[in-house]
Structures are given as C-alpha cells and as structure tokens.
mmCIF file of C-alpha atoms in Angstrom:
data_model
loop_
_atom_site.group_PDB
_atom_site.id
_atom_site.type_symbol
_atom_site.label_atom_id
_atom_site.label_comp_id
_atom_site.label_asym_id
_atom_site.label_seq_id
_atom_site.Cartn_x
_atom_site.Cartn_y
_atom_site.Cartn_z
ATOM 1 C CA UNK B 1371 0.078 0.041 -0.052
ATOM 2 C CA UNK B 1372 1.240 3.482 -0.904
ATOM 3 C CA UNK B 1373 1.060 5.907 1.827
ATOM 4 C CA UNK B 1374 -0.076 9.425 0.900
ATOM 5 C CA UNK B 1375 -1.566 10.705 4.152
ATOM 6 C CA UNK B 1376 -0.525 9.567 7.667
ATOM 7 C CA UNK B 1377 -2.059 10.697 10.807
ATOM 8 C CA UNK B 1378 -0.588 10.306 14.236
ATOM 9 C CA UNK B 1379 -2.998 10.740 17.202
ATOM 10 C CA UNK B 1380 -0.992 11.632 20.225
ATOM 11 C CA UNK B 1381 1.511 14.335 20.565
ATOM 12 C CA UNK B 1382 3.942 12.994 23.221
ATOM 13 C CA UNK B 1383 7.125 10.862 22.980
ATOM 14 C CA UNK B 1384 5.681 7.991 21.104
ATOM 15 C CA UNK B 1385 3.767 10.166 18.555
ATOM 16 C CA UNK B 1386 6.678 12.467 18.085
ATOM 17 C CA UNK B 1387 9.066 9.532 17.539
ATOM 18 C CA UNK B 1388 6.855 7.885 15.029
ATOM 19 C CA UNK B 1389 6.609 11.151 13.000
ATOM 20 C CA UNK B 1390 10.332 11.609 13.076
ATOM 21 C CA UNK B 1391 10.958 7.970 12.016
ATOM 22 C CA UNK B 1392 8.432 8.289 9.017
ATOM 23 C CA UNK B 1393 10.291 11.218 7.724
ATOM 24 C CA UNK B 1394 13.677 9.793 8.399
ATOM 25 C CA UNK B 1395 12.818 6.589 6.622
ATOM 26 C CA UNK B 1396 11.535 8.309 3.487
ATOM 27 C CA UNK B 1397 7.799 9.055 4.028
ATOM 28 C CA UNK B 1398 7.209 12.296 1.878
ATOM 29 C CA UNK B 1399 3.420 12.525 2.010
ATOM 30 C CA UNK B 1400 1.177 14.706 4.244
ATOM 31 C CA UNK B 1401 1.852 14.084 7.928
ATOM 32 C CA UNK B 1402 -0.611 15.162 10.511
ATOM 33 C CA UNK B 1403 -0.024 14.995 14.371
ATOM 34 C CA UNK B 1404 -3.111 15.472 16.617
ATOM 35 C CA UNK B 1405 -2.765 16.176 20.282
ATOM 36 C CA UNK B 1406 -5.334 16.878 22.893
ATOM 37 C CA UNK B 1407 -3.036 19.221 24.919
ATOM 38 C CA UNK B 1408 -2.086 22.701 23.468
ATOM 39 C CA UNK B 1409 1.659 22.076 24.197
ATOM 40 C CA UNK B 1410 4.166 20.832 21.737
ATOM 41 C CA UNK B 1411 5.515 17.362 22.522
ATOM 42 C CA UNK B 1412 7.323 17.309 25.996
ATOM 43 C CA UNK B 1413 8.831 14.848 28.300
ATOM 44 C CA UNK B 1414 6.574 13.320 31.080
ATOM 45 C CA UNK B 1415 9.068 11.683 33.584
ATOM 46 C CA UNK B 1416 10.355 15.124 34.774
ATOM 47 C CA UNK B 1417 6.822 16.184 35.734
ATOM 48 C CA UNK B 1418 6.786 14.374 39.030
ATOM 49 C CA UNK B 1419 10.433 15.088 39.799
ATOM 50 C CA UNK B 1420 12.247 18.182 38.333
ATOM 51 C CA UNK B 1421 9.119 20.178 37.432
ATOM 52 C CA UNK B 1422 7.316 19.354 40.756
ATOM 53 C CA UNK B 1423 10.313 20.341 42.779
ATOM 54 C CA UNK B 1424 10.618 23.669 40.955
ATOM 55 C CA UNK B 1425 13.987 22.872 39.341
ATOM 56 C CA UNK B 1426 12.819 23.027 35.797
ATOM 57 C CA UNK B 1427 10.859 25.672 34.015
ATOM 58 C CA UNK B 1428 8.032 24.687 31.600
ATOM 59 C CA UNK B 1429 10.142 25.024 28.344
ATOM 60 C CA UNK B 1430 12.751 22.780 29.531
ATOM 61 C CA UNK B 1431 10.435 19.673 29.271
ATOM 62 C CA UNK B 1432 10.112 20.168 25.560
ATOM 63 C CA UNK B 1433 11.190 17.053 23.579
ATOM 64 C CA UNK B 1434 12.502 19.270 20.605
ATOM 65 C CA UNK B 1435 13.351 22.702 19.781
ATOM 66 C CA UNK B 1436 10.774 24.562 17.526
ATOM 67 C CA UNK B 1437 13.099 24.536 14.671
ATOM 68 C CA UNK B 1438 13.376 20.774 14.744
ATOM 69 C CA UNK B 1439 9.547 20.421 14.751
ATOM 70 C CA UNK B 1440 9.277 22.739 11.932
ATOM 71 C CA UNK B 1441 11.802 20.790 9.828
ATOM 72 C CA UNK B 1442 9.352 17.671 10.071
ATOM 73 C CA UNK B 1443 6.841 19.409 7.782
ATOM 74 C CA UNK B 1444 3.963 18.260 9.944
ATOM 75 C CA UNK B 1445 0.465 19.702 10.264
ATOM 76 C CA UNK B 1446 0.161 20.090 13.904
ATOM 77 C CA UNK B 1447 -3.318 19.880 15.432
ATOM 78 C CA UNK B 1448 -3.003 20.562 19.060
ATOM 79 C CA UNK B 1449 -5.361 21.371 21.796
ATOM 80 C CA UNK B 1450 -8.129 19.316 20.058
ATOM 81 C CA UNK B 1451 -9.123 15.709 20.878
ATOM 82 C CA UNK B 1452 -9.834 12.933 18.553
ATOM 83 C CA UNK B 1453 -13.185 11.794 19.252
ATOM 84 C CA UNK B 1454 -13.996 9.024 16.709
ATOM 85 C CA UNK B 1455 -12.337 6.797 14.166
ATOM 86 C CA UNK B 1456 -14.228 5.778 11.028
ATOM 87 C CA UNK B 1457 -12.569 2.727 9.833
ATOM 88 C CA UNK B 1458 -14.476 2.340 6.600
ATOM 89 C CA UNK B 1459 -13.946 5.985 5.652
ATOM 90 C CA UNK B 1460 -10.386 6.125 6.937
ATOM 91 C CA UNK B 1461 -11.077 9.308 8.754
ATOM 92 C CA UNK B 1462 -10.373 10.641 12.373
ATOM 93 C CA UNK B 1463 -13.124 12.861 13.575
ATOM 94 C CA UNK B 1464 -12.026 15.653 15.899
ATOM 95 C CA UNK B 1465 -13.839 17.343 18.695
ATOM 96 C CA UNK B 1466 -14.816 20.354 16.516
ATOM 97 C CA UNK B 1467 -16.499 18.028 13.874
ATOM 98 C CA UNK B 1468 -13.327 18.173 11.584
ATOM 99 C CA UNK B 1469 -12.554 14.876 9.738
ATOM 100 C CA UNK B 1470 -8.925 14.169 8.985
ATOM 101 C CA UNK B 1471 -8.404 11.520 6.277
ATOM 102 C CA UNK B 1472 -5.614 8.826 6.460
ATOM 103 C CA UNK B 1473 -4.358 5.801 4.630
ATOM 104 C CA UNK B 1474 -1.899 5.254 7.514
ATOM 105 C CA UNK B 1475 -2.577 5.748 11.202
ATOM 106 C CA UNK B 1476 -0.526 5.698 14.250
ATOM 107 C CA UNK B 1477 -2.454 5.442 17.520
ATOM 108 C CA UNK B 1478 -0.295 6.929 20.346
ATOM 109 C CA UNK B 1479 -2.919 8.306 22.751
ATOM 110 C CA UNK B 1480 -1.263 7.118 25.809
ATOM 111 C CA UNK B 1481 -3.290 6.723 28.985
ATOM 112 C CA UNK B 1482 -5.718 8.753 31.345
ATOM 113 C CA UNK B 1483 -5.404 8.821 35.145
ATOM 114 C CA UNK B 1484 -7.844 6.871 37.061
ATOM 115 C CA UNK B 1485 -10.190 8.955 39.257
ATOM 116 C CA UNK B 1486 -11.855 8.271 42.596
ATOM 117 C CA UNK B 1487 -15.599 8.179 42.398
ATOM 118 C CA UNK B 1488 -15.813 11.253 44.561
ATOM 119 C CA UNK B 1489 -14.117 14.521 45.498
ATOM 120 C CA UNK B 1490 -12.416 15.570 42.192
ATOM 121 C CA UNK B 1491 -14.566 18.780 42.027
ATOM 122 C CA UNK B 1492 -12.957 20.000 45.324
ATOM 123 C CA UNK B 1493 -10.158 22.624 45.323
ATOM 124 C CA UNK B 1494 -6.978 20.900 46.371
ATOM 125 C CA UNK B 1495 -7.508 17.533 44.804
ATOM 126 C CA UNK B 1496 -5.082 16.730 41.947
ATOM 127 C CA UNK B 1497 -4.189 14.186 39.489
ATOM 128 C CA UNK B 1498 -0.738 14.192 37.895
ATOM 129 C CA UNK B 1499 -0.618 13.309 34.199
ATOM 130 C CA UNK B 1500 0.020 16.249 32.021
ATOM 131 C CA UNK B 1501 2.305 19.508 32.159
ATOM 132 C CA UNK B 1502 -0.707 21.661 33.353
ATOM 133 C CA UNK B 1503 -1.429 19.092 36.106
ATOM 134 C CA UNK B 1504 2.209 19.227 37.285
ATOM 135 C CA UNK B 1505 2.292 23.055 37.256
ATOM 136 C CA UNK B 1506 -0.923 23.482 39.285
ATOM 137 C CA UNK B 1507 0.246 20.822 41.892
ATOM 138 C CA UNK B 1508 3.798 22.577 41.935
ATOM 139 C CA UNK B 1509 2.068 25.807 42.812
ATOM 140 C CA UNK B 1510 -0.140 24.241 45.416
ATOM 141 C CA UNK B 1511 2.907 22.743 47.279
ATOM 142 C CA UNK B 1512 4.670 25.978 47.604
ATOM 143 C CA UNK B 1513 2.777 26.952 50.792
ATOM 144 C CA UNK B 1514 3.884 23.675 52.314
ATOM 145 C CA UNK B 1515 0.384 22.170 52.987
ATOM 146 C CA UNK B 1516 -0.463 18.822 54.551
ATOM 147 C CA UNK B 1517 -0.502 16.447 51.702
ATOM 148 C CA UNK B 1518 -2.125 13.140 51.300
ATOM 149 C CA UNK B 1519 -1.087 10.933 48.456
ATOM 150 C CA UNK B 1520 -3.812 8.239 47.366
ATOM 151 C CA UNK B 1521 -1.823 5.509 45.795
ATOM 152 C CA UNK B 1522 1.726 4.171 46.220
ATOM 153 C CA UNK B 1523 2.769 3.152 42.796
ATOM 154 C CA UNK B 1524 5.523 4.913 40.734
ATOM 155 C CA UNK B 1525 3.775 8.227 40.370
ATOM 156 C CA UNK B 1526 2.434 8.284 43.991
ATOM 157 C CA UNK B 1527 5.715 7.486 45.521
ATOM 158 C CA UNK B 1528 7.581 10.038 43.377
ATOM 159 C CA UNK B 1529 4.972 12.830 44.193
ATOM 160 C CA UNK B 1530 5.195 12.035 47.945
ATOM 161 C CA UNK B 1531 8.988 12.210 47.924
ATOM 162 C CA UNK B 1532 9.069 15.647 46.315
ATOM 163 C CA UNK B 1533 6.432 17.025 48.524
ATOM 164 C CA UNK B 1534 8.360 15.745 51.537
ATOM 165 C CA UNK B 1535 11.505 17.250 50.190
ATOM 166 C CA UNK B 1536 9.723 20.568 49.936
ATOM 167 C CA UNK B 1537 8.832 20.479 53.635
ATOM 168 C CA UNK B 1538 5.253 19.217 53.467
ATOM 169 C CA UNK B 1539 3.800 16.882 56.055
ATOM 170 C CA UNK B 1540 2.992 13.793 53.825
ATOM 171 C CA UNK B 1541 0.647 10.842 54.204
ATOM 172 C CA UNK B 1542 0.489 7.964 51.625
ATOM 173 C CA UNK B 1543 -2.449 5.708 51.667
ATOM 174 C CA UNK B 1544 -2.603 2.507 49.661
ATOM 175 C CA UNK B 1545 -4.633 -0.775 50.074
ATOM 176 C CA UNK B 1546 -1.730 -2.921 49.217
ATOM 177 C CA UNK B 1547 0.987 -4.037 51.611
ATOM 178 C CA UNK B 1548 3.800 -1.758 50.474
ATOM 179 C CA UNK B 1549 4.526 0.996 47.933
ATOM 180 C CA UNK B 1550 5.202 -0.271 44.375
ATOM 181 C CA UNK B 1551 4.759 -3.913 45.474
ATOM 182 C CA UNK B 1552 3.129 -4.820 42.117
ATOM 183 C CA UNK B 1553 6.138 -3.337 40.066
ATOM 184 C CA UNK B 1554 8.965 -4.425 42.369
ATOM 185 C CA UNK B 1555 7.870 -7.486 44.393
ATOM 186 C CA UNK B 1556 7.624 -7.700 48.098
ATOM 187 C CA UNK B 1557 11.454 -7.537 48.876
ATOM 188 C CA UNK B 1558 12.137 -4.188 47.079
ATOM 189 C CA UNK B 1559 8.806 -2.709 48.111
ATOM 190 C CA UNK B 1560 9.852 -3.266 51.753
ATOM 191 C CA UNK B 1561 12.767 -1.134 51.027
ATOM 192 C CA UNK B 1562 10.973 1.572 49.491
ATOM 193 C CA UNK B 1563 8.577 1.606 52.455
ATOM 194 C CA UNK B 1564 11.562 2.081 54.803
ATOM 195 C CA UNK B 1565 12.836 4.734 52.597
ATOM 196 C CA UNK B 1566 9.752 6.934 52.904
ATOM 197 C CA UNK B 1567 9.285 6.211 56.671
ATOM 198 C CA UNK B 1568 12.886 7.127 57.302
ATOM 199 C CA UNK B 1569 12.108 10.467 55.551
ATOM 200 C CA UNK B 1570 9.197 11.159 57.774
ATOM 201 C CA UNK B 1571 6.304 10.060 55.624
ATOM 202 C CA UNK B 1572 3.206 8.682 57.438
ATOM 203 C CA UNK B 1573 2.764 5.476 55.414
ATOM 204 C CA UNK B 1574 -0.571 3.758 55.653
ATOM 205 C CA UNK B 1575 -0.605 0.722 53.702
ATOM 206 C CA UNK B 1576 -3.321 -1.781 53.784
ATOM 207 C CA UNK B 1577 -5.777 1.030 53.968
ATOM 208 C CA UNK B 1578 -8.435 2.403 51.652
ATOM 209 C CA UNK B 1579 -10.002 5.872 51.101
ATOM 210 C CA UNK B 1580 -13.719 6.191 51.475
ATOM 211 C CA UNK B 1581 -14.274 9.790 51.101
ATOM 212 C CA UNK B 1582 -13.175 13.459 51.846
ATOM 213 C CA UNK B 1583 -14.034 16.145 54.180
ATOM 214 C CA UNK B 1584 -14.263 19.658 52.952
ATOM 215 C CA UNK B 1585 -14.363 23.323 54.084
ATOM 216 C CA UNK B 1586 -15.918 25.924 51.755
ATOM 217 C CA UNK B 1587 -15.420 23.810 48.586
ATOM 218 C CA UNK B 1588 -11.764 22.874 49.489
ATOM 219 C CA UNK B 1589 -10.600 19.437 50.596
ATOM 220 C CA UNK B 1590 -9.831 19.339 54.287
ATOM 221 C CA UNK B 1591 -9.244 15.734 55.037
ATOM 222 C CA UNK B 1592 -9.147 12.245 53.795
ATOM 223 C CA UNK B 1593 -11.500 9.676 55.375
ATOM 224 C CA UNK B 1594 -10.019 6.196 55.596
ATOM 225 C CA UNK B 1595 -11.770 2.895 55.857
ATOM 226 C CA UNK B 1596 -10.582 2.472 59.452
ATOM 227 C CA UNK B 1597 -12.711 5.385 60.476
ATOM 228 C CA UNK B 1598 -9.796 7.814 60.905
ATOM 229 C CA UNK B 1599 -9.612 11.257 59.042
ATOM 230 C CA UNK B 1600 -6.222 12.515 57.847
ATOM 231 C CA UNK B 1601 -5.912 16.321 57.419
ATOM 232 C CA UNK B 1602 -4.986 17.419 54.017
ATOM 233 C CA UNK B 1603 -5.019 20.733 52.059
ATOM 234 C CA UNK B 1604 -3.661 19.017 49.050
ATOM 235 C CA UNK B 1605 -4.603 15.474 47.885
ATOM 236 C CA UNK B 1606 -2.653 13.806 44.943
ATOM 237 C CA UNK B 1607 -4.738 10.889 43.500
ATOM 238 C CA UNK B 1608 -2.355 8.570 41.797
ATOM 239 C CA UNK B 1609 -4.279 5.236 41.661
ATOM 240 C CA UNK B 1610 -3.254 4.199 38.212
ATOM 241 C CA UNK B 1611 -4.295 4.829 34.652
ATOM 242 C CA UNK B 1612 -6.320 3.414 31.776
ATOM 243 C CA UNK B 1613 -5.449 3.226 28.024
ATOM 244 C CA UNK B 1614 -7.039 6.268 26.231
ATOM 245 C CA UNK B 1615 -9.054 4.038 23.816
ATOM 246 C CA UNK B 1616 -12.587 5.315 24.347
ATOM 247 C CA UNK B 1617 -12.603 7.167 20.939
ATOM 248 C CA UNK B 1618 -11.741 3.792 19.304
ATOM 249 C CA UNK B 1619 -14.615 1.496 21.052
ATOM 250 C CA UNK B 1620 -17.019 1.755 18.182
ATOM 251 C CA UNK B 1621 -14.500 1.785 15.260
ATOM 252 C CA UNK B 1622 -14.073 -2.038 14.877
ATOM 253 C CA UNK B 1623 -10.458 -2.034 16.004
ATOM 254 C CA UNK B 1624 -9.495 -4.580 18.610
ATOM 255 C CA UNK B 1625 -9.403 -2.892 22.078
ATOM 256 C CA UNK B 1626 -9.073 -4.231 25.666
ATOM 257 C CA UNK B 1627 -6.437 -3.198 27.987
ATOM 258 C CA UNK B 1628 -5.209 -0.833 25.122
ATOM 259 C CA UNK B 1629 -5.161 -1.103 21.424
ATOM 260 C CA UNK B 1630 -4.471 -4.725 20.679
ATOM 261 C CA UNK B 1631 -1.651 -5.204 18.241
ATOM 262 C CA UNK B 1632 0.272 -8.025 16.826
ATOM 263 C CA UNK B 1633 4.032 -8.639 17.381
ATOM 264 C CA UNK B 1634 4.930 -5.946 14.875
ATOM 265 C CA UNK B 1635 2.556 -3.176 16.509
ATOM 266 C CA UNK B 1636 -0.111 -3.552 13.761
ATOM 267 C CA UNK B 1637 -3.791 -3.462 14.990
ATOM 268 C CA UNK B 1638 -5.191 -3.572 11.435
ATOM 269 C CA UNK B 1639 -3.971 -2.954 7.909
ATOM 270 C CA UNK B 1640 -2.357 0.415 7.842
ATOM 271 C CA UNK B 1641 -2.995 1.096 11.632
ATOM 272 C CA UNK B 1642 -0.421 0.747 14.253
ATOM 273 C CA UNK B 1643 -0.093 1.367 17.936
ATOM 274 C CA UNK B 1644 2.758 2.964 19.997
ATOM 275 C CA UNK B 1645 3.561 3.881 23.606
ATOM 276 C CA UNK B 1646 1.294 3.471 26.792
ATOM 277 C CA UNK B 1647 -1.875 2.666 24.749
ATOM 278 C CA UNK B 1648 -0.495 -0.147 22.851
ATOM 279 C CA UNK B 1649 -0.887 -3.830 23.770
ATOM 280 C CA UNK B 1650 1.318 -6.166 21.734
ATOM 281 C CA UNK B 1651 2.570 -9.591 21.528
ATOM 282 C CA UNK B 1652 6.076 -9.580 22.893
ATOM 283 C CA UNK B 1653 8.020 -12.750 21.298
ATOM 284 C CA UNK B 1654 9.303 -13.499 24.924
ATOM 285 C CA UNK B 1655 6.808 -12.118 27.345
ATOM 286 C CA UNK B 1656 3.563 -12.460 25.558
ATOM 287 C CA UNK B 1657 0.857 -9.915 25.435
ATOM 288 C CA UNK B 1658 1.939 -6.910 27.344
ATOM 289 C CA UNK B 1659 1.410 -3.216 27.625
ATOM 290 C CA UNK B 1660 4.225 -1.004 28.913
ATOM 291 C CA UNK B 1661 3.818 2.466 30.453
ATOM 292 C CA UNK B 1662 7.364 3.673 30.584
ATOM 293 C CA UNK B 1663 9.263 6.307 28.848
ATOM 294 C CA UNK B 1664 11.748 4.313 26.962
ATOM 295 C CA UNK B 1665 9.132 1.921 25.470
ATOM 296 C CA UNK B 1666 7.436 4.949 24.171
ATOM 297 C CA UNK B 1667 10.472 6.020 22.083
ATOM 298 C CA UNK B 1668 11.343 2.566 20.987
ATOM 299 C CA UNK B 1669 7.791 1.551 19.964
ATOM 300 C CA UNK B 1670 7.151 4.846 18.160
ATOM 301 C CA UNK B 1671 9.903 3.973 15.905
ATOM 302 C CA UNK B 1672 9.050 0.255 15.424
ATOM 303 C CA UNK B 1673 5.324 1.206 14.752
ATOM 304 C CA UNK B 1674 6.364 3.711 12.159
ATOM 305 C CA UNK B 1675 8.527 1.118 10.329
ATOM 306 C CA UNK B 1676 5.746 -1.376 10.326
ATOM 307 C CA UNK B 1677 3.512 1.174 8.763
ATOM 308 C CA UNK B 1678 6.217 1.579 6.051
ATOM 309 C CA UNK B 1679 6.223 -2.162 5.336
ATOM 310 C CA UNK B 1680 9.087 -3.193 7.420
ATOM 311 C CA UNK B 1681 7.458 -5.916 9.593
ATOM 312 C CA UNK B 1682 10.073 -6.694 12.341
ATOM 313 C CA UNK B 1683 8.634 -8.152 15.673
ATOM 314 C CA UNK B 1684 9.061 -5.507 18.450
ATOM 315 C CA UNK B 1685 10.959 -7.268 21.130
ATOM 316 C CA UNK B 1686 12.697 -4.761 23.480
ATOM 317 C CA UNK B 1687 14.152 -5.461 26.786
ATOM 318 C CA UNK B 1688 11.627 -3.532 28.972
ATOM 319 C CA UNK B 1689 13.174 -0.897 31.169
ATOM 320 C CA UNK B 1690 12.015 1.602 33.817
ATOM 321 C CA UNK B 1691 13.337 3.753 36.568
ATOM 322 C CA UNK B 1692 12.242 5.864 39.430
ATOM 323 C CA UNK B 1693 13.920 8.626 41.313
ATOM 324 C CA UNK B 1694 12.960 9.004 44.981
ATOM 325 C CA UNK B 1695 14.807 11.350 47.154
ATOM 326 C CA UNK B 1696 18.492 10.626 46.440
ATOM 327 C CA UNK B 1697 17.747 7.088 45.226
ATOM 328 C CA UNK B 1698 17.451 5.637 41.738
ATOM 329 C CA UNK B 1699 15.639 2.337 41.244
ATOM 330 C CA UNK B 1700 16.095 0.564 37.769
ATOM 331 C CA UNK B 1701 14.494 -2.462 36.400
ATOM 332 C CA UNK B 1702 15.364 -4.319 33.238
ATOM 333 C CA UNK B 1703 13.025 -6.976 32.001
ATOM 334 C CA UNK B 1704 9.686 -8.085 33.110
ATOM 335 C CA UNK B 1705 9.151 -8.944 36.769
ATOM 336 C CA UNK B 1706 7.234 -11.961 37.639
ATOM 337 C CA UNK B 1707 5.346 -11.948 40.865
ATOM 338 C CA UNK B 1708 5.558 -15.764 41.126
ATOM 339 C CA UNK B 1709 9.407 -15.690 41.052
ATOM 340 C CA UNK B 1710 11.860 -14.669 43.777
ATOM 341 C CA UNK B 1711 15.036 -12.523 43.317
ATOM 342 C CA UNK B 1712 18.501 -13.399 44.010
ATOM 343 C CA UNK B 1713 20.753 -10.555 45.321
ATOM 344 C CA UNK B 1714 23.912 -10.333 43.161
ATOM 345 C CA UNK B 1715 25.635 -7.416 44.740
ATOM 346 C CA UNK B 1716 25.334 -4.996 47.624
ATOM 347 C CA UNK B 1717 23.257 -4.829 50.813
ATOM 348 C CA UNK B 1718 19.544 -4.985 50.217
ATOM 349 C CA UNK B 1719 18.842 -3.921 53.718
ATOM 350 C CA UNK B 1720 20.790 -0.673 53.809
ATOM 351 C CA UNK B 1721 23.169 0.186 50.862
ATOM 352 C CA UNK B 1722 23.032 -0.033 47.204
ATOM 353 C CA UNK B 1723 22.372 -3.448 45.678
ATOM 354 C CA UNK B 1724 21.336 -5.395 42.578
ATOM 355 C CA UNK B 1725 19.157 -8.464 42.308
ATOM 356 C CA UNK B 1726 18.238 -10.876 39.398
ATOM 357 C CA UNK B 1727 15.174 -12.804 38.649
ATOM 358 C CA UNK B 1728 15.459 -16.120 36.747
ATOM 359 C CA UNK B 1729 12.821 -18.072 34.767
ATOM 360 C CA UNK B 1730 12.106 -21.591 35.747
ATOM 361 C CA UNK B 1731 14.439 -22.734 32.830
ATOM 362 C CA UNK B 1732 17.302 -20.600 34.352
ATOM 363 C CA UNK B 1733 17.222 -17.715 31.903
ATOM 364 C CA UNK B 1734 17.699 -14.224 33.144
ATOM 365 C CA UNK B 1735 14.240 -12.654 33.319
ATOM 366 C CA UNK B 1736 14.703 -9.323 35.125
ATOM 367 C CA UNK B 1737 17.258 -7.210 36.884
ATOM 368 C CA UNK B 1738 16.539 -4.708 39.506
ATOM 369 C CA UNK B 1739 19.061 -2.299 40.995
ATOM 370 C CA UNK B 1740 19.087 0.214 43.710
ATOM 371 C CA UNK B 1741 21.719 2.946 43.076
ATOM 372 C CA UNK B 1742 23.710 0.355 41.116
ATOM 373 C CA UNK B 1743 23.589 1.511 37.448
ATOM 374 C CA UNK B 1744 26.836 -0.160 36.303
ATOM 375 C CA UNK B 1745 25.899 -3.537 37.834
ATOM 376 C CA UNK B 1746 22.431 -3.294 36.313
ATOM 377 C CA UNK B 1747 23.853 -2.706 32.843
ATOM 378 C CA UNK B 1748 26.134 -5.704 33.141
ATOM 379 C CA UNK B 1749 23.241 -7.924 33.911
ATOM 380 C CA UNK B 1750 21.137 -6.317 31.227
ATOM 381 C CA UNK B 1751 23.674 -7.617 28.673
ATOM 382 C CA UNK B 1752 23.083 -11.098 30.070
ATOM 383 C CA UNK B 1753 19.396 -10.484 29.864
ATOM 384 C CA UNK B 1754 19.691 -9.418 26.119
ATOM 385 C CA UNK B 1755 21.915 -12.396 25.347
ATOM 386 C CA UNK B 1756 19.454 -14.643 27.159
ATOM 387 C CA UNK B 1757 22.476 -16.235 28.987
ATOM 388 C CA UNK B 1758 21.901 -18.921 31.699
ATOM 389 C CA UNK B 1759 22.618 -17.798 35.192
ATOM 390 C CA UNK B 1760 26.172 -18.161 36.473
ATOM 391 C CA UNK B 1761 27.218 -21.103 38.509
ATOM 392 C CA UNK B 1762 26.758 -20.640 42.193
ATOM 393 C CA UNK B 1763 30.323 -19.884 43.041
ATOM 394 C CA UNK B 1764 31.632 -17.441 45.627
ATOM 395 C CA UNK B 1765 31.881 -14.828 43.084
ATOM 396 C CA UNK B 1766 30.702 -13.965 39.671
ATOM 397 C CA UNK B 1767 33.359 -12.106 37.380
ATOM 398 C CA UNK B 1768 32.316 -8.531 36.717
ATOM 399 C CA UNK B 1769 29.052 -8.827 38.760
ATOM 400 C CA UNK B 1770 30.065 -9.721 42.296
ATOM 401 C CA UNK B 1771 28.987 -12.362 44.898
ATOM 402 C CA UNK B 1772 25.755 -14.199 44.453
ATOM 403 C CA UNK B 1773 24.180 -14.639 47.964
ATOM 404 C CA UNK B 1774 20.922 -14.967 49.382
ATOM 405 C CA UNK B 1775 17.454 -14.556 47.856
ATOM 406 C CA UNK B 1776 16.008 -10.994 48.217
ATOM 407 C CA UNK B 1777 12.905 -12.598 49.900
ATOM 408 C CA UNK B 1778 15.261 -12.672 53.037
ATOM 409 C CA UNK B 1779 15.108 -8.827 53.408
ATOM 410 C CA UNK B 1780 13.031 -8.441 56.588
ATOM 411 C CA UNK B 1781 9.570 -6.901 56.280
ATOM 412 C CA UNK B 1782 8.862 -3.517 57.748
ATOM 413 C CA UNK B 1783 5.938 -1.963 59.390
ATOM 414 C CA UNK B 1784 3.881 0.267 57.305
ATOM 415 C CA UNK B 1785 3.004 2.891 59.784
ATOM 416 C CA UNK B 1786 5.631 4.855 61.839
#
C-alpha cells in the first residue's frame, strides 16, 4: 500500500518519535499529528520530579526545539481531541467536527489517570498526568500544606518524595501491603517503604480511602476505611491509569487493555499502535502493555517502520526507573510476581544493591538495581543475550557475589 496521508494521534514521546521515523525513513506525504493538549511534545517523567520540585521551567520539558519540529513538515493539530475513528472511511473525527483523512494511522494516545468516584470537584484535589497538572500541583505545594497521596505506585511514591523534600507533612495511603509492590515485588517494596518512613512520611498501607471532608469547597481531610480522618489541604490521586481508547471503541479495531496489536505493533492493515496505549505480543513475554518512557520512544520507531512495510517483531528489553529522594531504582526485563529475586551485589537492607530474577528454565528474566547502574547494565547484557545464570560460586566475574534470595529482606511495618 502506498501511503499518501499519515495521521498520528497523540503528540507525546511515542507520537513524535513515530513522526520523526516516518520522515527519516523516507515518507514524503502529508503528515498530521493530533494532540489533545495545547503544548508541543514534551517529556513526562520530569513532571513528578524536576518540574514538581521547581527545578525546571516549563520550556525545559520540550522534547525538541521549535526549529526541529518545523523541519518535520507536519500539520500540528494541538489542543483538540480525537473523538471517533471511522475505519471504513479512513478518517479521524475531531472534537470540533473536523474529519482528517488517512491511509496510515499511528495510535499513540497514551493513558488517562484513574479517578476516585468522589471528590475531584474539590479545590486541592489533583491528578498528575500532564504538564498543566504538574504546574498546578507545584504551585499548590509552595505553601507547604499537609499532603495526602492516594496510591503508592510509581507516580504516587515520586510525588510523595518531592512533597516531603519541599517540607510538607506527607501521608501515603494505599490498600496494598507496601509501595510499588506490584512493580517491584515484596522485597524491594519493603525497602521503598522504609525509605519513605525514614524520611518522615506517614505510610498507611493496607488502608483504603472512602471519602473526603471539605471546608468551603476545598478538601480538608481524607476519610480512611478504618474510620480515621487524615488532615489534608492537598490530595494527589495516583491510583493508576487506563489506556485512552474510548474514541476507538465503536471503530471495529480490537481494544481491551489498550489497542490490541500483533508482534509488529499492527492493529489492522495500515493502523499501528505505539507507547502506553499499545498492547502487543512480545516474542518472549507474551501480550504486554508498557507504560514507561523508553518503551514509548522505541515503540514509536517500530510502529512507524511497520507502517512503512518493514515488519520486524518488536522485542525490546523493557526498562523503567524511578527517582525518589536521592535514590534511583532501575529495572530491566519483566518482573514476575511468582518468582523470587537473587541478590547479586550489595546490601538489600541498607546500601546499594542489585538483584536478578530467573525463569524456571534458568534464563535471566529481570534485573533490579538500587543505586547500582553499572551492575544493572552488566546484567542487562546477560538478559539481552538470554544467557543462563552463572554457576553458584563465591563470586561472579564482573558482577560480584551471588548470595541470598531477596525474600530474606526483613519486612517493615507500614506505619511509623
């Protein structure tokens, strides 16, 4: 199929990278990028870190200088939502009724934050997804208010760390046993819990939120399922996200937990998915959807090349990181909750450390590191090569000793 009109829906990292790849790989037709925010493509990870701390100005999160964007020869339709896809007519219908034709489509609409069934109309209740969200929350934290973070995943833990660094009294509430336990497993999650407790955070794990109290239209407290009320002038709701696929549900495209794509990121002839919204069949890990920055860039490139006819299975080594206080946690691979970790270097109780998870057949499955980037990269190379684990000897060349399972890390109490 000859492509004349390509439309990219989603103007963040995945969408921008797809557009750049299309041009770099020879597409000379009309290229349109649609984004529901009024901003040119920007980087999201700094929003919960450098932007929230006040270290970066708005313009610093831009992914490209304006002259680079101009050089792409793109029709930018920003600040307007894609409302509907007409698959038969090959058009995207926008919020103002405009229909944009395409013969090639990149779906890169990302995710939307989950919301509580109550309280979001109150002043002081925030979500953190876009640049404007981060800026509003940054301003709210300047007065050092008491803060409650609802949700202890990546976003909630990072926002709580920044608020605490700014001098706010911070409470984290989550129904699970420890922060980030779904992403990191019980052992590393226990270490994250201690990190926040040691910094003075009131950590309420195993606790749910049932409502808010208010004063004159502003949140005043968070009502917990144990009957207590925690004071709050700012509440950050960070309870996860859902793929932004509502505009596709009547289109005939396969949607579920995201846009369902094949191993080459293709959902239908001439239609590909990229970034947080895309669920695809990974050759090793099966059907997955990854909400992390590096994947957005890599999948934007892969999806664009599939659209151009270069069908190569997309098989990256998933990678994510989180910065909390002065600590960086990195994970390569795909952690399984059914498998334990083996510590390969360092001290999992106090100091930097690295740990590895192996499949049942002995292949390296995931690498997790706490302030050990060099060791993490060494083990990533083994993950890429699909090498078997080293023999259990006193030391492993280049990696360090292979001692006890990470499940030996003592549990911590979840409230100070």
